[in-house]
mmCIF file of C-alpha atoms in Angstrom:
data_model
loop_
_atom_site.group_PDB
_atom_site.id
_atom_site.type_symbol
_atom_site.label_atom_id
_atom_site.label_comp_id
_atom_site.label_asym_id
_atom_site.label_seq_id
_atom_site.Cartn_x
_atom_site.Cartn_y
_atom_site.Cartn_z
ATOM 1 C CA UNK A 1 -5.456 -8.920 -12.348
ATOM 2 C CA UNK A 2 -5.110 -12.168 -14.334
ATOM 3 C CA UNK A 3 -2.277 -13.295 -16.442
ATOM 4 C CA UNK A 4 -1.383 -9.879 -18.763
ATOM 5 C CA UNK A 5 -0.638 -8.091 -15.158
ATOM 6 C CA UNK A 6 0.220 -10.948 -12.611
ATOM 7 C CA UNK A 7 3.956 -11.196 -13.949
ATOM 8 C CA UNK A 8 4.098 -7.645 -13.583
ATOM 9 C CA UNK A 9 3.267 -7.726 -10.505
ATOM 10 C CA UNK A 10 5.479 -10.408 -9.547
ATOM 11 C CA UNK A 11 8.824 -8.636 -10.985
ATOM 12 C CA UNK A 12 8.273 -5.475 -12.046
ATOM 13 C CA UNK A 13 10.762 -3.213 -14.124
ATOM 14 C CA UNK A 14 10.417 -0.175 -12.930
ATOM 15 C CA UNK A 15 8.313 1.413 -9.551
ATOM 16 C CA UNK A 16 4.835 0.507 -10.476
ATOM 17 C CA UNK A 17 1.554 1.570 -9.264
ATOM 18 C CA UNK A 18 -2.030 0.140 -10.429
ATOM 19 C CA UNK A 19 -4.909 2.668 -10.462
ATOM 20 C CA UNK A 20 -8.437 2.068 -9.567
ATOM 21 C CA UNK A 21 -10.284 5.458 -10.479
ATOM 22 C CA UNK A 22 -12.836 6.045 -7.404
ATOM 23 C CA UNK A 23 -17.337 5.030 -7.960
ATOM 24 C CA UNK A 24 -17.379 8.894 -7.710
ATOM 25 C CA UNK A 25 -14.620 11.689 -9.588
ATOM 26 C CA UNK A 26 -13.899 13.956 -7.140
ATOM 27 C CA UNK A 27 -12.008 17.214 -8.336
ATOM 28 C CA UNK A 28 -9.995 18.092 -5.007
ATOM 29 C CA UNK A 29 -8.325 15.302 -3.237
ATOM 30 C CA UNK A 30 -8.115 16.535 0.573
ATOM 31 C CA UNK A 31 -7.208 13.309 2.299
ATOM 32 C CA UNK A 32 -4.850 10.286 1.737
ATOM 33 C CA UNK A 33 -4.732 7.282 3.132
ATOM 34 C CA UNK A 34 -1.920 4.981 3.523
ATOM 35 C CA UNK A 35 -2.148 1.916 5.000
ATOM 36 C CA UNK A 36 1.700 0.391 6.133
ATOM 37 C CA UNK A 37 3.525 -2.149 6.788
ATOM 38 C CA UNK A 38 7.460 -2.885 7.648
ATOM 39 C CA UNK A 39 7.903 -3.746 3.531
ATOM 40 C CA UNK A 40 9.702 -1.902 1.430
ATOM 41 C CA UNK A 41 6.435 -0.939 -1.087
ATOM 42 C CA UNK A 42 5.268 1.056 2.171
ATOM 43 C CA UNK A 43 7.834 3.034 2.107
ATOM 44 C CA UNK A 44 6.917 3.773 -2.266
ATOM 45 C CA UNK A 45 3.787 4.355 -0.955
ATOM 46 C CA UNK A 46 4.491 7.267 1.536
ATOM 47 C CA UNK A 47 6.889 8.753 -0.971
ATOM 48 C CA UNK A 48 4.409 9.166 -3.557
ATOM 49 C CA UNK A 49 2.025 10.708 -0.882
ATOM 50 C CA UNK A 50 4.244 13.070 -0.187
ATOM 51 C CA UNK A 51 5.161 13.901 -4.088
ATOM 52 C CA UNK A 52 1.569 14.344 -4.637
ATOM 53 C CA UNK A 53 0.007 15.968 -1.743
ATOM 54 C CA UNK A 54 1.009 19.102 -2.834
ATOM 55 C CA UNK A 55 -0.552 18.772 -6.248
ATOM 56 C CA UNK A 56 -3.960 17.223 -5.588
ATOM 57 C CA UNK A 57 -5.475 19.496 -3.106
ATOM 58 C CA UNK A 58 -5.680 22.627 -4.947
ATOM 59 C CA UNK A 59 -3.889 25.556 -2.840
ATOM 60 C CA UNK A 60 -3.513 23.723 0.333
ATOM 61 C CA UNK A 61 -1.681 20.058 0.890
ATOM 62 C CA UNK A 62 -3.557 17.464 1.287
ATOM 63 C CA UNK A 63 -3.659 15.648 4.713
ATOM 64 C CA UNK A 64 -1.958 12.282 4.729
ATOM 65 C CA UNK A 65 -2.548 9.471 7.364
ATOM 66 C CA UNK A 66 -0.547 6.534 8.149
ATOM 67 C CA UNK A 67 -2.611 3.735 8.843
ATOM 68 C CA UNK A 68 -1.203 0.679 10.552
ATOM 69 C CA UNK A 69 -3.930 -2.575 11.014
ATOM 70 C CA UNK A 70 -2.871 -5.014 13.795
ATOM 71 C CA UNK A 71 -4.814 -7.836 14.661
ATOM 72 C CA UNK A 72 -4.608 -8.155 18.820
ATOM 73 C CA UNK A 73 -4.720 -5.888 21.193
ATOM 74 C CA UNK A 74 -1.050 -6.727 22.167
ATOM 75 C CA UNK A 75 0.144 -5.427 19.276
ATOM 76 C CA UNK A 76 -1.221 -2.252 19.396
ATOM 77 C CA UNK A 77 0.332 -1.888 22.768
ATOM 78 C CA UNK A 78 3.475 -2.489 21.029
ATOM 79 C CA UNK A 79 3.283 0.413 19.562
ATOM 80 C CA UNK A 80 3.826 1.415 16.101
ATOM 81 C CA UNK A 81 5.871 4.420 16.330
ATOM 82 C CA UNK A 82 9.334 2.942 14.918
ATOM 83 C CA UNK A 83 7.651 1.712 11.889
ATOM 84 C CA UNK A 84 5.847 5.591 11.216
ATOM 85 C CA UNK A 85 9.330 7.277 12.064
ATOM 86 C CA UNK A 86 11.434 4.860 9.582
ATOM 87 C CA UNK A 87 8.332 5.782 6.772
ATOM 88 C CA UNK A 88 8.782 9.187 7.328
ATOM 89 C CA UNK A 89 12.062 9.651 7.567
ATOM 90 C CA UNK A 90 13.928 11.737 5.165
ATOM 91 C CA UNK A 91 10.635 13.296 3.866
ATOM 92 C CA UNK A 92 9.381 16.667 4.622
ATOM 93 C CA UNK A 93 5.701 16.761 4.624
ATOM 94 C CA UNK A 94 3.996 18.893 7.730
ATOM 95 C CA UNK A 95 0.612 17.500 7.538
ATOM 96 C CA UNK A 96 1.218 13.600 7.954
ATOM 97 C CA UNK A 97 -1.005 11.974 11.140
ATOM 98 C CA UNK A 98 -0.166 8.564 12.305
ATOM 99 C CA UNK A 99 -3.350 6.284 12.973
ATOM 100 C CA UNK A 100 -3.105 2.082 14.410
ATOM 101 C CA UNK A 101 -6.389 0.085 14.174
ATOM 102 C CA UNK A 102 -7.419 -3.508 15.538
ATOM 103 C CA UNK A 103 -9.277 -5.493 12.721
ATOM 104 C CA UNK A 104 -9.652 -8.917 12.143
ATOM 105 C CA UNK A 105 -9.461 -8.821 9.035
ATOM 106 C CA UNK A 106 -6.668 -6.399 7.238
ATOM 107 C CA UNK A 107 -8.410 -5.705 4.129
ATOM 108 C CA UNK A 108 -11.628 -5.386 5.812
ATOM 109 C CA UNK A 109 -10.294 -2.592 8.437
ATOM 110 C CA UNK A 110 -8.441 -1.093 5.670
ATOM 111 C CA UNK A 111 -11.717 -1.024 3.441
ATOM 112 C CA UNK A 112 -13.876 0.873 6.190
ATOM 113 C CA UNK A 113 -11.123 2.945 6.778
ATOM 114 C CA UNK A 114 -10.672 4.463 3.319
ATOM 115 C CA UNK A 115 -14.379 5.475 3.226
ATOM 116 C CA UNK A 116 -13.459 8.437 5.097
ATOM 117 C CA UNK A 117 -10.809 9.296 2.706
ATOM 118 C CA UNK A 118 -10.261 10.930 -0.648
ATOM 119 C CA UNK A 119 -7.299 8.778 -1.896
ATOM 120 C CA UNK A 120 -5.968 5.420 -0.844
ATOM 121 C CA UNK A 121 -2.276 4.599 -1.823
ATOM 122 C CA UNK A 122 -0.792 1.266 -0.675
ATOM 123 C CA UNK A 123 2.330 -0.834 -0.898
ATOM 124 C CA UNK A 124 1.687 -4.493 -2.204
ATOM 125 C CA UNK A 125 2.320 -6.991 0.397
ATOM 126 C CA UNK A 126 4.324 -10.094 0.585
ATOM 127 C CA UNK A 127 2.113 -12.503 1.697
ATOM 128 C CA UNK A 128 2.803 -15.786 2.311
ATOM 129 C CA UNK A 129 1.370 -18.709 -0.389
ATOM 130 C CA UNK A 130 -0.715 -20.467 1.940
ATOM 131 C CA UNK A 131 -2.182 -16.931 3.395
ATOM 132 C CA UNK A 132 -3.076 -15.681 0.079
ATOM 133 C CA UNK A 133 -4.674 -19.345 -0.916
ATOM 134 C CA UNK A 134 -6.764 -19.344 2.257
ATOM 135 C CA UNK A 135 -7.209 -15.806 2.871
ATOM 136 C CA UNK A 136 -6.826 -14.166 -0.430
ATOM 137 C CA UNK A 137 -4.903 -11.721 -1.454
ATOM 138 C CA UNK A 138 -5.131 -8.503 0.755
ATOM 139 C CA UNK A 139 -4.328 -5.918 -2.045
ATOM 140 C CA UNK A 140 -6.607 -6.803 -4.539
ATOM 141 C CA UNK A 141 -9.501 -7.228 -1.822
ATOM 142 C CA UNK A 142 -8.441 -3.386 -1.187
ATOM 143 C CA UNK A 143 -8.135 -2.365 -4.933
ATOM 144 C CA UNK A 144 -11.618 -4.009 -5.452
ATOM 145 C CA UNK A 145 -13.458 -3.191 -2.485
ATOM 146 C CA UNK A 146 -12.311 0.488 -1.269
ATOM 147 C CA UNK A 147 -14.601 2.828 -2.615
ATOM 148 C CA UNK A 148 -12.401 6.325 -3.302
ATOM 149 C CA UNK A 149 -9.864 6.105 -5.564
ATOM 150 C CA UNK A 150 -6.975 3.677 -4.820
ATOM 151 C CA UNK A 151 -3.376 3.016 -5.864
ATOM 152 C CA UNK A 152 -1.175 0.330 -5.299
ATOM 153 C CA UNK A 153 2.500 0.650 -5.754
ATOM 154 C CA UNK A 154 5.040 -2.059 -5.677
ATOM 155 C CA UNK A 155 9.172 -1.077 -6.022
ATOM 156 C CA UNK A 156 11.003 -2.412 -8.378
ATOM 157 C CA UNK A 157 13.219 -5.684 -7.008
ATOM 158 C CA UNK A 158 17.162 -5.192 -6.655
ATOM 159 C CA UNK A 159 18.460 -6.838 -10.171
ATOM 160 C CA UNK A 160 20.197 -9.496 -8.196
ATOM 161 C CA UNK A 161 17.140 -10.391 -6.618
ATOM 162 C CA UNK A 162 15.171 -10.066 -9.693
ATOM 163 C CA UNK A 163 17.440 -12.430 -11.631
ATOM 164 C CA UNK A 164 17.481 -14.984 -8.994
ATOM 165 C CA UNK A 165 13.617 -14.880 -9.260
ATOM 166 C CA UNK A 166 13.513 -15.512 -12.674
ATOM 167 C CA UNK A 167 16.335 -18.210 -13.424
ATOM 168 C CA UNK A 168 15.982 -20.223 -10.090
ATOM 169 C CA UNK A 169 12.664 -20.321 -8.314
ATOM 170 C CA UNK A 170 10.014 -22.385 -10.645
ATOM 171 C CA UNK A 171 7.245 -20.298 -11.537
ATOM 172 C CA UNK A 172 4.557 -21.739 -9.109
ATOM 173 C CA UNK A 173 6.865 -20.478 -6.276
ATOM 174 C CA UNK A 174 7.198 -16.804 -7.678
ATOM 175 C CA UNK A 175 4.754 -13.970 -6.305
#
């Protein structure tokens, strides 16, 4: 992270994804983590799950688990099931669990989480300035703290967006 990637990051191209290779190569990816979100990088994240799962885990497909952090109990009463049904929908993948944590701290739950796991992929968030001034920001707190491999994968903007990003918005305000 730093200035070469940053603008990448802020208006990508293409579909990206940023790979931190895992403390420890392992050979057979079983399990996948994917922590979620409502955005729309959630949803990049899931599909590439589901491309790769069959690849990674030698003969069998690897297990994938939706992970959804709230912070109060309330909102784990809330339920999370609309948000795992739109991320699934329209891919066909047998061996996806759904799993909703409280935590405190997002990156924090999401860090002790993906201990148990082979592979990590994420969506970057949108978080607001302020949040990611105080707070910092949650994906690289993931991408430098989770210990098996991670990925982080941001979709490319719609080019009207994208433009309007570039031409209007001063820099300071882009993310």
């Amino acid at each position: 992270f730093g200035r070469t990637i940053d603008p990448l990051l802020g208006n990508p191209p293409a579909d990206l994804a940023i790979v931190r290779p895992a403390e420890r190569n392992k050979r057979v990816i079983e399990t996948i983590l994917v922590p979620v979100d409502p955005g729309p990088n959630s949803r990049l994240a899931v599909e590439l799950a589901a491309d790769i799962g069959p690849v990674v885990a030698g003969r069998k497909h690897a297990r994938i688990t939706l992970l959804r952090v709230v912070k109060t109990k309330a909102e784990m009463e809330d339920g999370s099931k609309p948000l795992f049904e739109g991320l699934r929908e329209g891919i066909e993948y047998q061996q996806i669990d759904t799993k909703v944590i409280q935590g405190a701290s997002i990156a924090n739950a999401i860090i002790a989480e993906a201990a148990h796991y082979d592979l990590v992929i994420f969506g970057a968030t949108k978080e607001p300035m302020l949040k990611r001034i105080t707070a910092g920001n949650i994906a690289k707190r993931i991408l430098r703290g989770a210990k098996p491999e991670t990925v982080m994968v941001k979709r490319r903007q719609p080019m009207l967006y994208s433009l309007l990003r570039r031409t209007v918005l001063p820099s300071r305000w882009r993310t």
